CSV table of C-alpha atoms in Angstrom, one decimal:
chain,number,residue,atom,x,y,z
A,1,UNK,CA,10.2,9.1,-12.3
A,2,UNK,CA,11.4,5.2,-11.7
A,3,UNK,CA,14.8,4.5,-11.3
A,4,UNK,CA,17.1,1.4,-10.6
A,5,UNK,CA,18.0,2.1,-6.9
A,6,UNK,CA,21.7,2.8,-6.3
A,7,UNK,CA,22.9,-0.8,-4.5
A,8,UNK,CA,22.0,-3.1,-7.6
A,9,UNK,CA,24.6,-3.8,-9.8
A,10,UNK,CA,23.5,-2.8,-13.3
A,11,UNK,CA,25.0,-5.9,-14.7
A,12,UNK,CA,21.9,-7.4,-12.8
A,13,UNK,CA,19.8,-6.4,-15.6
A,14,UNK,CA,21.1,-8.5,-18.4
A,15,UNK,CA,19.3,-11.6,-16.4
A,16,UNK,CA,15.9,-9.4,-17.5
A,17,UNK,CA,16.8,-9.6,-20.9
A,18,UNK,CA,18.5,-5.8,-21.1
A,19,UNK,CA,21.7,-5.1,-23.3
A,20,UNK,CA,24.3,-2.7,-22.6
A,21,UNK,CA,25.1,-0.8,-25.6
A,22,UNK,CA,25.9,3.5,-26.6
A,23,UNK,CA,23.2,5.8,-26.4
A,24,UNK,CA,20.9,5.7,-29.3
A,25,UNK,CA,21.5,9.3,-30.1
A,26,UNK,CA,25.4,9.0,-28.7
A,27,UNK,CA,25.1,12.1,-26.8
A,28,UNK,CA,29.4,13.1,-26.5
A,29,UNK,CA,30.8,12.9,-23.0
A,30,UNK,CA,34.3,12.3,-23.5
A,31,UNK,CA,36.1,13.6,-26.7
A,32,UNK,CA,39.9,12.2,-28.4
A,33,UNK,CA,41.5,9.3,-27.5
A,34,UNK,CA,41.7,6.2,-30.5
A,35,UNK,CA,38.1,5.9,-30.6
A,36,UNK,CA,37.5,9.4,-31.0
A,37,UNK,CA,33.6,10.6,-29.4
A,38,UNK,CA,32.6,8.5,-26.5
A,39,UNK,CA,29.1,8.6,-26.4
A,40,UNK,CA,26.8,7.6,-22.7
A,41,UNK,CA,25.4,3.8,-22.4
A,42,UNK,CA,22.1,2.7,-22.0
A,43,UNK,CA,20.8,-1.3,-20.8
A,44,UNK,CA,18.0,-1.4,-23.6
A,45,UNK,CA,15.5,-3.8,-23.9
A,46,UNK,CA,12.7,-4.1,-26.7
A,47,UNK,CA,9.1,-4.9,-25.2
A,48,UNK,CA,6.5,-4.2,-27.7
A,49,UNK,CA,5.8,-2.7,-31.3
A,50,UNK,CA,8.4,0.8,-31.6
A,51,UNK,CA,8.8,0.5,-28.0
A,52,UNK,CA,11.5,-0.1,-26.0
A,53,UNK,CA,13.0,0.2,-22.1
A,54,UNK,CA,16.2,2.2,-21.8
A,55,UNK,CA,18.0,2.5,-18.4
A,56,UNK,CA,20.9,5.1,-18.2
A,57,UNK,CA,24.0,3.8,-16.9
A,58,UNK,CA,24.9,7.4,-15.8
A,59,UNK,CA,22.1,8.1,-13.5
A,60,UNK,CA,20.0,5.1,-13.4
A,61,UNK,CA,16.6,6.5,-14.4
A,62,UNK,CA,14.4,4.3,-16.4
A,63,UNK,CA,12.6,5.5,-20.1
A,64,UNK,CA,10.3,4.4,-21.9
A,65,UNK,CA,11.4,5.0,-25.7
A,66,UNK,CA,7.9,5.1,-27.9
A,67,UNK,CA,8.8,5.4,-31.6
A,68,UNK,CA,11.9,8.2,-31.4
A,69,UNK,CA,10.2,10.1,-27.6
A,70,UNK,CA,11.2,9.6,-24.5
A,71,UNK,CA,8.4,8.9,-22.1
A,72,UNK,CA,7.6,8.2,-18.5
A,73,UNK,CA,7.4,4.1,-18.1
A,74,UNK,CA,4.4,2.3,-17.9
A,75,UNK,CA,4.8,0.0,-15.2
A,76,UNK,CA,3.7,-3.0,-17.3
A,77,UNK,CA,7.4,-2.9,-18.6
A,78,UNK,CA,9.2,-3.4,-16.2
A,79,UNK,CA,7.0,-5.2,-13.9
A,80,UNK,CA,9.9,-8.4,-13.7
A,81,UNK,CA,12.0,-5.4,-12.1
A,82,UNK,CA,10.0,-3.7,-9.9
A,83,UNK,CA,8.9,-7.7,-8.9
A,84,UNK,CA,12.7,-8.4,-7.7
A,85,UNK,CA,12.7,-4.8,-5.4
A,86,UNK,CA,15.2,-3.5,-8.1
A,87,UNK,CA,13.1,0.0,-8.6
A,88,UNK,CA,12.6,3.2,-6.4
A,89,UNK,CA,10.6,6.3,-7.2
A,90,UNK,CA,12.1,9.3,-7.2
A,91,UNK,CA,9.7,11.7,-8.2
A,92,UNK,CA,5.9,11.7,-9.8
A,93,UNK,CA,7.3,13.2,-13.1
């Protein structure tokens, strides 16, 4: 599994074209308040036909989002980011 290693500011990734925005699926992690459900936030990015990049803010890890499944990356993707040393492996899921 890729992630964005843990010394880069996520804000970093809006200069690769990535939005900050609430989960897709605006899993609940914080419930009340004047807004009600807070879901988690993703930097999201569309790349090709029903495919987009999504990037948890909560632990970094990097998705590949193919149609409405979650999928391991294909490097291709986020080549600009692994070009500017912004990516570390973390595991060979």
């Amino acid at each position: 599994m890729l992630k964005i290693k843990d010394d880069v500011d996520l804000k970093e990734l809006e200069k690769y074209g990535y939005e900050l925005q609430e989960d897709w699926y605006n899993r609940p992690v914080e419930f009340g308040g004047d807004s009600g459900i807070k879901g988690e936030y993703i930097y999201w990015k569309h790349v090709a036909p029903y495919t987009s990049i999504e990037i948890s803010v909560k632990d970094r890890e990097i998705y590949q989002r193919w149609e409405d499944l979650l999928v391991s990356v294909k490097e291709e993707y986020i080549d600009d980011l692994i070009k500017a040393d912004l990516v570390e492996k973390v595991s060979d899921e």
